[in-house]
Coordinates of C-alpha atoms in Angstrom, one line a residue:
X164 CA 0.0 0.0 0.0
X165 CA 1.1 3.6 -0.7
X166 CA -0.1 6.4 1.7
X167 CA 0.0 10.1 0.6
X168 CA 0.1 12.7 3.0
X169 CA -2.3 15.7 2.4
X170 CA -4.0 14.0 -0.1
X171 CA -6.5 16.7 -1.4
X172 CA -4.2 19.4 -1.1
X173 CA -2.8 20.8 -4.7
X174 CA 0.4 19.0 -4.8
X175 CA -1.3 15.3 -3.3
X176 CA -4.4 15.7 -5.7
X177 CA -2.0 16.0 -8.6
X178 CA -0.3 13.0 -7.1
X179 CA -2.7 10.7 -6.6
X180 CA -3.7 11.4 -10.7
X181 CA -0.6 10.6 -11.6
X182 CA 0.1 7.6 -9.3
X183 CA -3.4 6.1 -10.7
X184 CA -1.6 5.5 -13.7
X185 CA 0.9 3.4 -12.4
X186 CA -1.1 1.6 -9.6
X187 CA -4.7 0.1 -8.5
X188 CA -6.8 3.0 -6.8
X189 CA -7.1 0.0 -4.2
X190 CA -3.5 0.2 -3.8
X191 CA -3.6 3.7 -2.6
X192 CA -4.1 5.6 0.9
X193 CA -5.6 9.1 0.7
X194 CA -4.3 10.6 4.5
X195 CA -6.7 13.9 5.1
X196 CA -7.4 16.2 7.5
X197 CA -11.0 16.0 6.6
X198 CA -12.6 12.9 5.2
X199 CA -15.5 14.9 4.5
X200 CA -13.8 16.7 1.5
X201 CA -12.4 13.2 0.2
X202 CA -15.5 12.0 -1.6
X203 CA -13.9 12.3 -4.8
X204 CA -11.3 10.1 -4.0
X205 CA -13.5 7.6 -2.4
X206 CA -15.5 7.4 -5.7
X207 CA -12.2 6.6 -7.3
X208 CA -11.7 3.6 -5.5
X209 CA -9.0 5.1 -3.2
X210 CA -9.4 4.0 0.4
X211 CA -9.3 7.5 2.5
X212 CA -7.7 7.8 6.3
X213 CA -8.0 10.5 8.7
X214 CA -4.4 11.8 9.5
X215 CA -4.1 15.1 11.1
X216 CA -0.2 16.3 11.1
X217 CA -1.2 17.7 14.7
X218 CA -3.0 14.3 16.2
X219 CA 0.0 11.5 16.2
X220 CA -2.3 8.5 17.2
X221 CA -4.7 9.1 14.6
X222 CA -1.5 9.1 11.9
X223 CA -0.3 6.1 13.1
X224 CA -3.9 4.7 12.7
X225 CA -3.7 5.8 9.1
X226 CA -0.8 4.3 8.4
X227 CA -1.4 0.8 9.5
X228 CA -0.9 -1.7 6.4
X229 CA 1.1 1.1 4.4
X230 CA 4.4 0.0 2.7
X231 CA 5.3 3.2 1.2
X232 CA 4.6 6.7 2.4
X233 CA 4.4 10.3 0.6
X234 CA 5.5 12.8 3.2
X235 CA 4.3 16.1 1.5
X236 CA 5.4 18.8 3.7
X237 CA 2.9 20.7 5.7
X238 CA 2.1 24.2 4.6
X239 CA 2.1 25.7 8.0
X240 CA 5.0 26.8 7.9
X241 CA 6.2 27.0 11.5
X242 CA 4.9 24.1 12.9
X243 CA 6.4 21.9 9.8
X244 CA 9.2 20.5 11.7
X245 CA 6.6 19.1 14.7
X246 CA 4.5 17.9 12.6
X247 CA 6.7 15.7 10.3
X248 CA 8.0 14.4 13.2
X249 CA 4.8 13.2 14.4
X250 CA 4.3 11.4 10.9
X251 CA 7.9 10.0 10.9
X252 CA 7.5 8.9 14.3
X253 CA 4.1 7.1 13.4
X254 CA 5.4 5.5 9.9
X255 CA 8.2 4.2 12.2
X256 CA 5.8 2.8 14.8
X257 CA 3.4 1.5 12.2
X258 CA 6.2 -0.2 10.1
X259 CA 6.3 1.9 6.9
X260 CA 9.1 0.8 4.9
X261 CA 9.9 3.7 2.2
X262 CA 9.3 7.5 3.1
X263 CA 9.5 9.8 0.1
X264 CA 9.5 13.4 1.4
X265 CA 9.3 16.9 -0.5
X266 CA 11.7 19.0 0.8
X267 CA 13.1 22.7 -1.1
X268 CA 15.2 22.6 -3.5
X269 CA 19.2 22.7 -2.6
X270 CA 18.2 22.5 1.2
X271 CA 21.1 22.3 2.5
X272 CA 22.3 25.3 1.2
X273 CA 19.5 27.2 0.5
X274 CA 19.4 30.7 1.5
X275 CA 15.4 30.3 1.5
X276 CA 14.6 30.8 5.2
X277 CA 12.1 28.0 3.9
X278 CA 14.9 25.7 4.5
X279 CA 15.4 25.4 8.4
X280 CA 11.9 23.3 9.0
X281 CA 13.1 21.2 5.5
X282 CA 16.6 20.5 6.7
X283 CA 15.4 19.1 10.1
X284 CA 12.7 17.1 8.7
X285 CA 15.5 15.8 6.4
X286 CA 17.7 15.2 9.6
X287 CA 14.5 13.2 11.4
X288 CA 14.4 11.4 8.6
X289 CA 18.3 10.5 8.6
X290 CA 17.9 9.0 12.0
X291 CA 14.6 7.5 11.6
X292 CA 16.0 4.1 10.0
X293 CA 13.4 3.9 7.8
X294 CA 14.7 3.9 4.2
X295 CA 13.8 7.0 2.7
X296 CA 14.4 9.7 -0.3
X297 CA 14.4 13.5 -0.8
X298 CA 12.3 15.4 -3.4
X299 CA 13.8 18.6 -3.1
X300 CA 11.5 20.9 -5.0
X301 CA 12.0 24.0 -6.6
X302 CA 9.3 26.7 -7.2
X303 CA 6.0 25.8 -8.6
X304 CA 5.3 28.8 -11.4
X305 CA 2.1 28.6 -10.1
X306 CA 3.4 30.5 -7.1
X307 CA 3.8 33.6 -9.4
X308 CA 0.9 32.9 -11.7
X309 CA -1.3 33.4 -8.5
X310 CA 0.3 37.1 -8.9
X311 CA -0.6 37.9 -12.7
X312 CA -4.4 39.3 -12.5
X313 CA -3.4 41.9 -10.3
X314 CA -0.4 42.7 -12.0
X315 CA -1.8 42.7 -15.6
X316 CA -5.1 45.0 -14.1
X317 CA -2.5 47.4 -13.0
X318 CA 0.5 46.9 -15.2
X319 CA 3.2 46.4 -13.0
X320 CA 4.4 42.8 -11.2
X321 CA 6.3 43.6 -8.0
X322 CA 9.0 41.2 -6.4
X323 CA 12.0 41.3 -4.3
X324 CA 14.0 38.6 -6.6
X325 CA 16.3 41.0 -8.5
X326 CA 17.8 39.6 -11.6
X327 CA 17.6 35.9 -9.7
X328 CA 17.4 33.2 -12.2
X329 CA 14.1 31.0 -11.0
X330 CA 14.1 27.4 -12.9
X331 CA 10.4 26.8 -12.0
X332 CA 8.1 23.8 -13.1
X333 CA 4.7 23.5 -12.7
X334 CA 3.2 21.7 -9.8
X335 CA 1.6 18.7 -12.2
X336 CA 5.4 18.3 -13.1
X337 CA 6.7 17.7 -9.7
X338 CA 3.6 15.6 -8.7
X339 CA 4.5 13.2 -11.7
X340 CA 8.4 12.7 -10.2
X341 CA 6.7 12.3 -6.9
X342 CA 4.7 9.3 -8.1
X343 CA 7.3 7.4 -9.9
X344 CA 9.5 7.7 -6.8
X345 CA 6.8 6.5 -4.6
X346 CA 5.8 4.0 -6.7
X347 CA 9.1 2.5 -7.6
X348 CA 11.4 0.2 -6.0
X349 CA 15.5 1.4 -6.2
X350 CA 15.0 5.3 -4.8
X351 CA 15.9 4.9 -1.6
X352 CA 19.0 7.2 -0.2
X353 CA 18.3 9.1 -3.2
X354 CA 18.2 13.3 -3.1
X355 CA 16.7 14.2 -6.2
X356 CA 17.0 18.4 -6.9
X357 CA 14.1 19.1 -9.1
X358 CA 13.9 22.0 -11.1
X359 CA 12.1 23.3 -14.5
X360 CA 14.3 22.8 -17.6
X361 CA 14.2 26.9 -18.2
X362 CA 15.3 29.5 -15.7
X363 CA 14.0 32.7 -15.6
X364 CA 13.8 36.4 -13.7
X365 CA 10.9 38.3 -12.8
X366 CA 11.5 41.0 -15.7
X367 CA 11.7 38.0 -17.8
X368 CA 8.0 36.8 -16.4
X369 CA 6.5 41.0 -16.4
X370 CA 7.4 40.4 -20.5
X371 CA 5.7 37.3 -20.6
X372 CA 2.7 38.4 -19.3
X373 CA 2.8 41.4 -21.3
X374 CA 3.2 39.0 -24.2
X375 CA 0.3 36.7 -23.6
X376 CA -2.1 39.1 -21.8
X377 CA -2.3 41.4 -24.3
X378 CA -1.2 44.5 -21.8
X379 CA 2.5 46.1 -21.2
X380 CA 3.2 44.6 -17.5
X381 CA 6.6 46.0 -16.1
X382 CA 8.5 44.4 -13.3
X383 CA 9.3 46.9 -9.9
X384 CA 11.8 45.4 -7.9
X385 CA 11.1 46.5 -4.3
X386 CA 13.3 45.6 -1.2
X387 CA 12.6 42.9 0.8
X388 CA 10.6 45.2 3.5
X389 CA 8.9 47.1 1.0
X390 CA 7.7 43.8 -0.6
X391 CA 6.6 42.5 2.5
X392 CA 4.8 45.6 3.6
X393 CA 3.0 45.4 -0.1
X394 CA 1.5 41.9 0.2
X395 CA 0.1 42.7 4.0
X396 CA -1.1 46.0 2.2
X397 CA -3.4 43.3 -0.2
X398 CA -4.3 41.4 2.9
X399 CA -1.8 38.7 3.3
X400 CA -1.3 37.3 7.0
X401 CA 1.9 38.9 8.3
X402 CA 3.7 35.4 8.2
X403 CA 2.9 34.4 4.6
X404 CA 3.9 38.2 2.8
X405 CA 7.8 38.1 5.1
X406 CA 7.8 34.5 4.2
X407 CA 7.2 34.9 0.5
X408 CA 9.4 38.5 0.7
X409 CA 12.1 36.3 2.2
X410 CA 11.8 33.6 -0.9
X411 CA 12.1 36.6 -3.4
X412 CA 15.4 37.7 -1.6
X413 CA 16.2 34.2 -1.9
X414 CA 16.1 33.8 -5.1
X415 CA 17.7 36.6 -6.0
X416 CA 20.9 34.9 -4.3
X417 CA 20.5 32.5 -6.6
X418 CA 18.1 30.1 -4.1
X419 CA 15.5 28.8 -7.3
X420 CA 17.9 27.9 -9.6
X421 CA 19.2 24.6 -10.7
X422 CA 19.8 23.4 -14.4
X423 CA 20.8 19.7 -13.5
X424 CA 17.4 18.8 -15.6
X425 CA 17.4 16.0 -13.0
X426 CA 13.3 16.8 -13.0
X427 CA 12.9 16.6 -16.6
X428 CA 14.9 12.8 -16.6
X429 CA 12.9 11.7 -13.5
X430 CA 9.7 12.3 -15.8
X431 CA 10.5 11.6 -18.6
X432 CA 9.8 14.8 -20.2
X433 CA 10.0 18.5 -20.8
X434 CA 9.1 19.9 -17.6
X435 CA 6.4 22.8 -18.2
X436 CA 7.5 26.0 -20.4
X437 CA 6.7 29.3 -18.3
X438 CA 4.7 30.3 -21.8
X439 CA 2.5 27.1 -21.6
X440 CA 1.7 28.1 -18.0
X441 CA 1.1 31.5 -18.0
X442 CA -1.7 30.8 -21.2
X443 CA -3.1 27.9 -19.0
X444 CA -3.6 30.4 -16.1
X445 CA -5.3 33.0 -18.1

């Protein structure tokens, strides 16, 4: 059996598509915070567990029967490092045998204050004993697609990255390494850096969007306060804008990039031009 953590977030739904191609739904464990919003996977044939990162018992109830697990890392960012312990901790108990786990991309060296909660988990998972391999993700474009309404309504995108090189791909890209890892044998002790094919900077994405939006959008690069301040200023909670300010000053240190195309192998194609995501988006 193959368990997925957050199974009906963006990244696990994705997964779980993917991984149907490979393996029997009945071969698969959806682990949710809320059954209730699991029907969908149900219907598929996919036998659904409650697993809250928070609630240790109930994960290592979940994970009963479960060969292989999916650890895709919490987005409370914060917490993270608690809470994949308590899954580790419970796979161990429950005798889970493989633990795939998404960390960032480049952890170890990453100057992405993203990276402290990643690196533990990645130490927890070195002295967990259970066999285990990194995904160390890059950016999802999709992170600064989310950005492009507002930026083509007022014709300007605003960043703290500089002239960082950013070698996104899109989510459905890492979600297809993830489920040939997982479903696999021969990954184990592996750290895989994935990373889009194609780097590029934020001026390079402003003229993209001009391109395909059919209105001039510019690129202001703001410091990382001033980018910060601007995201609370749209109503972002005070944790997500200095987190996402900090990631911009990141990669403008040269914390997104990677052109191993170790993603693009792993798939077994091109991973997603930033062209082909932007039109997707709009």
């Amino acid at each position: 059996m193959i368990a997925i953590t957050g199974a009906t977030g963006q990244l696990g739904q994705l997964v779980i598509a993917e991984l149907l191609k490979r393996v029997a739904a009945s071969q698969i464990v959806a682990i949710v915070r809320n059954p209730a919003k699991a029907d969908t996977l149900r219907q598929q044939g996919i036998t659904v567990r409650a697993g809250d990162y928070d609630d240790p018992a109930a994960l290592t109830a979940a994970l009963q029967g479960v060969d292989k697990l999916l650890l895709i890392s919490s987005s409370e960012v914060g917490k993270r490092a608690a809470q994949h312990r308590n899954v580790i901790n419970a796979a161990r108990t429950a005798g889970v045998q493989f633990i795939a786990y998404t960390s960032l991309l480049h952890a170890d060296t990453s100057p992405l204050g993203l990276h402290v909660e990643h690196v533990d988990t990645e130490k927890q998972l070195a002295a967990s004993g259970i066999p285990y391999a990194l995904l160390r993700n890059g950016w999802y474009t999709e992170n600064y697609l989310a950005s492009a309404p507002p930026a083509l309504e007022h014709g300007v995108f605003i960043g703290a990255a500089g002239d960082g090189k950013i070698a996104s791909a899109s989510r459905a890209d890492y979600a297809a390494a993830a489920a040939r890892v997982i479903s696999e044998d021969g990954h184990a002790g592996k750290i895989y850096e994935l990373a889009g094919d194609s780097a590029w900077t934020l001026s390079d994405l402003a003229a993209a969007l001009s391109k395909h939006g059919g209105k001039p959008v510019t690129y202001q690069n703001l410091s990382e306060a001033d980018f910060a301040a601007a995201l609370k200023g749209v109503g972002l909670p005070a944790p997500i804008a200095e987190m996402l300010a900090d990631s911009d000053t990141g990669a403008s240190k040269g914390g997104l990039f990677d052109d191993s195309h170790t993603l693009s192998r792993l798939i077994g194609r091109p991973t997603t031009p930033l062209a082909t995501s932007i039109e997707r988006s709009l």
